[in-house]
Short mmCIF file of C-alpha atoms in Angstrom, two decimals:
data_model
loop_
_atom_site.label_atom_id
_atom_site.label_comp_id
_atom_site.label_asym_id
_atom_site.label_seq_id
_atom_site.Cartn_x
_atom_site.Cartn_y
_atom_site.Cartn_z
CA MET A 1 -0.09 -0.10 -0.12
CA LYS A 2 0.97 3.57 -0.32
CA PRO A 3 2.68 5.49 2.50
CA ALA A 4 -0.02 7.96 3.07
CA THR A 5 -2.36 4.56 3.29
CA ALA A 6 -0.28 3.15 5.94
CA ALA A 7 -0.13 6.44 8.26
CA LYS A 8 -3.79 6.88 8.01
CA LYS A 9 -4.06 3.53 8.95
CA LEU A 10 -1.54 3.93 11.59
CA GLY A 11 -3.28 7.32 12.83
CA ILE A 12 -0.04 9.08 12.22
CA TYR A 13 0.63 12.27 10.11
CA LEU A 14 2.90 11.33 6.91
CA PRO A 15 5.16 14.08 6.53
CA ALA A 16 6.07 13.53 10.18
CA THR A 17 7.69 9.68 9.62
CA PRO A 18 11.19 9.00 8.83
CA PRO A 19 11.84 9.35 4.51
CA GLU A 20 12.29 5.68 4.57
CA PHE A 21 9.05 5.15 5.65
CA GLN A 22 7.66 7.70 3.24
CA ALA A 23 9.61 6.61 0.47
CA GLY A 24 8.61 2.74 0.26
CA ALA A 25 5.25 0.64 -0.28
CA VAL A 26 4.15 -0.79 2.59
CA THR A 27 2.81 -4.34 2.55
CA HIS A 28 0.19 -5.62 4.73
CA ALA A 29 2.52 -7.70 6.93
CA GLU A 30 4.97 -4.91 7.36
CA LEU A 31 1.55 -2.37 8.69
CA ARG A 32 0.57 -5.58 10.86
CA GLU A 33 4.10 -5.75 12.33
CA LEU A 34 4.06 -1.49 12.83
CA GLN A 35 0.97 -1.95 14.80
CA ALA A 36 2.16 -5.18 17.17
CA ASN A 37 5.62 -3.97 17.37
CA PRO A 38 5.78 -0.24 16.68
CA PRO A 39 9.49 1.32 16.59
CA GLN A 40 10.71 4.01 18.30
CA TRP A 41 9.69 6.70 15.54
CA LEU A 42 6.18 5.26 15.68
CA GLN A 43 5.60 5.42 19.38
CA GLU A 44 6.99 8.87 19.38
CA LEU A 45 4.77 10.23 16.62
CA ARG A 46 1.82 8.49 18.43
CA LEU A 47 2.52 10.69 21.94
CA ASN A 48 3.61 13.43 20.86
CA GLY A 49 2.68 14.26 17.39
CA PRO A 50 2.58 16.32 15.16
CA HIS A 51 -0.95 14.17 14.83
CA PRO A 52 -3.03 14.18 11.69
CA ARG A 53 -6.45 16.19 11.55
CA PRO A 54 -8.48 13.19 12.61
CA GLU A 55 -6.55 12.40 15.92
CA VAL A 56 -6.53 16.68 15.92
CA ALA A 57 -10.30 15.95 15.76
CA ARG A 58 -10.76 13.25 18.51
CA LYS A 59 -8.40 14.38 21.03
CA LEU A 60 -10.45 18.10 21.37
CA GLY A 61 -13.52 16.04 21.50
CA ILE A 62 -14.62 18.03 18.15
CA SER A 63 -15.97 17.07 14.68
CA ILE A 64 -13.21 17.43 11.68
CA THR A 65 -15.55 19.94 10.11
CA ALA A 66 -15.29 22.24 13.00
CA LEU A 67 -11.25 22.12 13.09
CA LYS A 68 -11.60 23.36 9.57
CA ALA A 69 -14.20 26.08 10.05
CA ASN A 70 -11.94 27.37 13.19
CA GLY A 71 -8.74 27.60 11.29
CA MET A 72 -7.53 24.88 12.76
CA ASP A 73 -6.45 22.97 9.38
CA ALA A 74 -2.82 22.16 10.46
CA PRO A 75 -1.51 19.07 12.21
CA LEU A 76 -1.22 20.03 16.25
CA THR A 77 1.51 18.49 18.89
CA THR A 78 0.24 16.87 21.84
CA GLU A 79 1.20 19.56 24.08
CA GLU A 80 -0.31 22.76 21.94
CA ILE A 81 -3.64 19.81 22.29
CA ARG A 82 -3.10 20.17 26.05
CA GLY A 83 -2.84 23.87 25.71
CA LEU A 84 -6.28 24.45 23.89
CA LEU A 85 -7.99 21.95 26.56
CA ALA A 86 -6.58 23.52 29.66
CA ASP A 87 -7.50 27.11 28.22
CA GLN A 88 -10.53 26.73 25.81
CA PRO A 89 -11.44 29.27 23.28
CA GLU A 90 -15.10 30.08 22.85
CA TRP A 91 -14.82 28.35 19.52
CA LEU A 92 -13.54 24.62 21.08
CA ARG A 93 -16.23 24.99 23.72
CA THR A 94 -18.65 25.17 21.57
CA ALA A 95 -17.72 22.58 19.14
CA ARG A 96 -17.53 20.18 21.40
CA THR A 97 -21.08 21.16 23.75
CA THR A 98 -22.58 20.36 19.88
CA LEU A 99 -20.82 17.05 19.19
CA ALA A 100 -21.84 15.98 22.35
CA GLN A 101 -25.23 17.11 22.08
CA GLU A 102 -25.37 15.67 18.38
CA ARG A 103 -23.97 12.03 19.60
CA GLY A 104 -26.75 12.11 22.40
CA PRO A 105 -26.55 10.24 26.08
CA VAL A 106 -24.18 7.16 26.42
CA ASP A 107 -24.85 4.08 27.67
CA GLY A 108 -26.07 4.16 31.09
CA ASP A 109 -27.11 7.50 30.99
CA GLU A 110 -30.43 8.94 31.57
CA ALA A 111 -32.22 10.29 28.62
#
């Protein structure tokens, strides 16, 4: 598979990967090995980023659409995400509330 596909399946930002990962094809066996036994560079990317849009949205508890609508379309590091969560701008509070309402009550919650 293409490196971009493998990066997407791994939940990582392709431009932050090593050049050898970006340059070559990844077999399904190699992808399974990366998932089962991530090398140091993959562990570091997953821990500190930069993270791709879907992962940024997940960590912030908002939709990808909300990221784009608020000019936050660039990859963010874990530290930058923590900063946003610690001192939430109004758009982030609104987007988190909106997504929570769209998802509805969690199992076990009363309606």
